PDB file of C-alpha atoms in Angstrom:
ATOM      1  CA  MET N 190      -0.178  -5.415  48.522  1.00 50.00           C
ATOM      2  CA  THR N 191      -0.826  -3.882  45.158  1.00 57.00           C
ATOM      3  CA  SER N 192      -4.544  -4.620  43.260  1.00 64.00           C
ATOM      4  CA  GLU N 193      -2.997  -5.581  39.946  1.00 74.00           C
ATOM      5  CA  PRO N 194      -1.948  -8.909  40.611  1.00 72.00           C
ATOM      6  CA  LEU N 195       0.976  -9.137  37.803  1.00 70.00           C
ATOM      7  CA  ALA N 196       2.180  -5.828  38.844  1.00 79.00           C
ATOM      8  CA  ALA N 197       5.378  -7.809  40.674  1.00 80.00           C
ATOM      9  CA  PHE N 198       5.759  -9.069  37.502  1.00 88.00           C
ATOM     10  CA  ARG N 199       6.982  -5.969  35.442  1.00 94.00           C
ATOM     11  CA  LEU N 200      10.540  -5.028  33.812  1.00 95.00           C
ATOM     12  CA  ASP N 201       9.971  -1.481  33.252  1.00 95.00           C
ATOM     13  CA  GLY N 202      13.753   0.029  32.932  1.00 92.00           C
ATOM     14  CA  LYS N 203      15.034  -3.521  32.182  1.00 95.00           C
ATOM     15  CA  VAL N 204      16.615  -4.826  28.830  1.00 96.00           C
ATOM     16  CA  ALA N 205      16.361  -8.105  27.751  1.00 96.00           C
ATOM     17  CA  ALA N 206      18.297 -10.027  25.557  1.00 95.00           C
ATOM     18  CA  ILE N 207      17.222 -13.207  23.712  1.00 95.00           C
ATOM     19  CA  THR N 208      18.382 -15.826  21.622  1.00 92.00           C
ATOM     20  CA  GLY N 209      16.859 -17.283  18.968  1.00 93.00           C
ATOM     21  CA  GLY N 210      14.348 -14.415  19.696  1.00 94.00           C
ATOM     22  CA  ALA N 211      13.273 -14.303  15.722  1.00 94.00           C
ATOM     23  CA  GLY N 212      10.831 -17.098  16.002  1.00 92.00           C
ATOM     24  CA  GLY N 213       9.268 -20.150  18.132  1.00 92.00           C
ATOM     25  CA  ILE N 214       9.686 -19.514  22.015  1.00 92.00           C
ATOM     26  CA  GLY N 215      12.588 -16.926  21.274  1.00 94.00           C
ATOM     27  CA  ARG N 216       9.836 -14.531  19.633  1.00 94.00           C
ATOM     28  CA  ALA N 217       7.200 -15.480  22.286  1.00 95.00           C
ATOM     29  CA  THR N 218       9.583 -14.956  25.409  1.00 96.00           C
ATOM     30  CA  ALA N 219      10.260 -11.586  23.436  1.00 97.00           C
ATOM     31  CA  GLU N 220       6.619 -10.424  22.883  1.00 96.00           C
ATOM     32  CA  ALA N 221       5.839 -11.174  26.608  1.00 96.00           C
ATOM     33  CA  MET N 222       8.814  -9.557  28.407  1.00 96.00           C
ATOM     34  CA  ALA N 223       8.138  -6.383  25.851  1.00 97.00           C
ATOM     35  CA  ALA N 224       4.656  -6.422  27.101  1.00 95.00           C
ATOM     36  CA  ALA N 225       5.799  -6.594  30.721  1.00 96.00           C
ATOM     37  CA  GLY N 226       8.147  -3.246  29.868  1.00 96.00           C
ATOM     38  CA  ALA N 227      10.896  -4.571  28.989  1.00 97.00           C
ATOM     39  CA  VAL N 228      13.763  -3.155  26.299  1.00 97.00           C
ATOM     40  CA  ILE N 229      14.371  -6.439  23.794  1.00 98.00           C
ATOM     41  CA  ALA N 230      17.544  -7.059  22.099  1.00 97.00           C
ATOM     42  CA  ILE N 231      16.838 -10.355  19.566  1.00 97.00           C
ATOM     43  CA  LEU N 232      19.559 -12.141  19.046  1.00 95.00           C
ATOM     44  CA  ASP N 233      19.028 -14.703  16.027  1.00 95.00           C
ATOM     45  CA  ARG N 234      21.453 -16.271  13.416  1.00 92.00           C
ATOM     46  CA  ASP N 235      19.467 -14.896  10.581  1.00 94.00           C
ATOM     47  CA  GLY N 236      19.743 -11.038  10.855  1.00 95.00           C
ATOM     48  CA  ALA N 237      17.012 -10.231   8.897  1.00 97.00           C
ATOM     49  CA  ALA N 238      14.294 -12.432  11.057  1.00 96.00           C
ATOM     50  CA  ALA N 239      15.445 -10.258  14.051  1.00 97.00           C
ATOM     51  CA  GLU N 240      15.005  -7.066  12.366  1.00 98.00           C
ATOM     52  CA  ALA N 241      11.442  -8.444  11.422  1.00 97.00           C
ATOM     53  CA  ALA N 242      10.805  -9.625  14.905  1.00 97.00           C
ATOM     54  CA  VAL N 243      11.917  -5.743  15.707  1.00 97.00           C
ATOM     55  CA  GLN N 244       9.587  -4.211  13.505  1.00 97.00           C
ATOM     56  CA  ARG N 245       6.805  -6.213  14.983  1.00 96.00           C
ATOM     57  CA  LEU N 246       7.441  -5.060  18.139  1.00 97.00           C
ATOM     58  CA  ALA N 247       8.070  -1.479  17.374  1.00 96.00           C
ATOM     59  CA  ALA N 248       4.630  -2.043  15.506  1.00 96.00           C
ATOM     60  CA  ALA N 249       3.014  -3.016  18.849  1.00 95.00           C
ATOM     61  CA  ARG N 250       5.305   0.553  20.183  1.00 95.00           C
ATOM     62  CA  PHE N 251       7.789  -1.709  22.020  1.00 96.00           C
ATOM     63  CA  GLY N 252      11.117  -0.754  22.306  1.00 95.00           C
ATOM     64  CA  ALA N 253      13.724  -3.209  20.895  1.00 97.00           C
ATOM     65  CA  SER N 254      17.400  -3.834  18.399  1.00 98.00           C
ATOM     66  CA  ALA N 255      17.890  -6.380  16.368  1.00 98.00           C
ATOM     67  CA  HIS N 256      21.344  -8.547  16.457  1.00 97.00           C
ATOM     68  CA  ALA N 257      22.718 -11.146  14.273  1.00 96.00           C
ATOM     69  CA  ALA N 258      24.550 -13.814  16.404  1.00 93.00           C
ATOM     70  CA  ASP N 259      25.266 -17.462  16.166  1.00 89.00           C
ATOM     71  CA  VAL N 260      25.198 -19.013  19.338  1.00 85.00           C
ATOM     72  CA  THR N 261      27.584 -21.562  18.532  1.00 84.00           C
ATOM     73  CA  VAL N 262      30.261 -19.293  17.531  1.00 86.00           C
ATOM     74  CA  GLU N 263      31.638 -17.394  20.508  1.00 84.00           C
ATOM     75  CA  ALA N 264      33.173 -14.285  18.993  1.00 87.00           C
ATOM     76  CA  SER N 265      29.593 -13.607  17.412  1.00 90.00           C
ATOM     77  CA  LEU N 266      27.719 -13.997  20.783  1.00 88.00           C
ATOM     78  CA  GLU N 267      30.609 -11.670  22.597  1.00 87.00           C
ATOM     79  CA  ALA N 268      30.144  -9.019  19.160  1.00 92.00           C
ATOM     80  CA  ALA N 269      26.457  -9.360  19.492  1.00 93.00           C
ATOM     81  CA  PHE N 270      26.830  -8.818  23.836  1.00 90.00           C
ATOM     82  CA  ALA N 271      29.123  -5.874  23.346  1.00 90.00           C
ATOM     83  CA  ALA N 272      26.856  -4.256  21.134  1.00 95.00           C
ATOM     84  CA  ILE N 273      23.583  -4.833  23.216  1.00 94.00           C
ATOM     85  CA  VAL N 274      25.693  -2.830  26.173  1.00 91.00           C
ATOM     86  CA  GLU N 275      27.253  -0.523  24.097  1.00 93.00           C
ATOM     87  CA  ARG N 276      23.295   0.471  22.466  1.00 95.00           C
ATOM     88  CA  HIS N 277      21.437  -0.108  25.886  1.00 94.00           C
ATOM     89  CA  GLY N 278      23.687   0.425  28.659  1.00 91.00           C
ATOM     90  CA  GLY N 279      23.481  -3.243  30.312  1.00 90.00           C
ATOM     91  CA  ILE N 280      21.234  -6.566  30.170  1.00 91.00           C
ATOM     92  CA  ASP N 281      19.312  -7.480  33.026  1.00 91.00           C
ATOM     93  CA  ILE N 282      17.902 -10.786  31.539  1.00 92.00           C
ATOM     94  CA  LEU N 283      18.998 -13.145  29.628  1.00 89.00           C
ATOM     95  CA  ALA N 284      16.560 -15.831  27.899  1.00 91.00           C
ATOM     96  CA  ILE N 285      18.411 -18.428  25.755  1.00 86.00           C
ATOM     97  CA  ALA N 286      15.756 -20.103  23.577  1.00 82.00           C
ATOM     98  CA  PRO N 287      17.983 -21.071  20.353  1.00 70.00           C
ATOM     99  CA  GLY N 288      17.058 -23.867  18.345  1.00 66.00           C
ATOM    100  CA  SER N 289      20.678 -25.022  18.665  1.00 62.00           C
ATOM    101  CA  GLY N 290      22.887 -25.399  21.877  1.00 62.00           C
ATOM    102  CA  CYS N 291      25.049 -22.617  22.603  1.00 62.00           C
ATOM    103  CA  ALA N 292      28.625 -22.097  22.414  1.00 59.00           C
ATOM    104  CA  MET N 293      29.180 -20.574  26.223  1.00 59.00           C
ATOM    105  CA  PRO N 294      27.391 -21.860  29.062  1.00 59.00           C
ATOM    106  CA  PRO N 295      25.303 -19.175  31.257  1.00 58.00           C
ATOM    107  CA  SER N 296      27.929 -18.825  33.809  1.00 57.00           C
ATOM    108  CA  SER N 297      30.745 -17.757  31.386  1.00 60.00           C
ATOM    109  CA  ILE N 298      27.717 -15.514  29.780  1.00 60.00           C
ATOM    110  CA  ARG N 299      26.850 -13.350  32.764  1.00 57.00           C
ATOM    111  CA  TRP N 300      30.686 -13.238  33.658  1.00 49.00           C
ATOM    112  CA  ARG N 301      31.605 -11.467  30.341  1.00 55.00           C
ATOM    113  CA  ILE N 302      28.417  -9.246  29.895  1.00 59.00           C
ATOM    114  CA  GLY N 303      28.910  -8.108  33.845  1.00 56.00           C
ATOM    115  CA  LYS N 304      32.474  -7.119  32.758  1.00 52.00           C
ATOM    116  CA  ARG N 305      30.955  -4.806  30.406  1.00 52.00           C
ATOM    117  CA  SER N 306      28.103  -3.236  32.279  1.00 53.00           C
ATOM    118  CA  SER N 307      27.237  -1.637  35.394  1.00 52.00           C
ATOM    119  CA  ARG N 308      24.251  -4.156  35.475  1.00 55.00           C
ATOM    120  CA  SER N 309      24.347  -7.732  36.472  1.00 50.00           C
ATOM    121  CA  ILE N 310      22.157 -10.266  35.178  1.00 48.00           C
TER     122      ILE N 310
END
């Protein structure tokens, strides 16, 4: 057992994709996962807001990328996931936190990401 109680919760070397990551619960989730060591991929319908969130993370010395994506449009999610896999090599964690419903059920998202990546979520 480690003397650091939160050591078991470290996310070093993991890539976390967060829908709705530019604001609210999504942004808080992104910040917490970044602090735990994950590289963050922020997906948000508002591309400028996603980029601003990435800049905030970068200012705190966290790795992150921004991806404009509308979670209500399946093709938009497909393109964003493909870009994340291309840039980061895969997706280890998926947090779905948009202010609206998601076009694809999580099981479908998991299957589609897994087809592109050596990692599985």
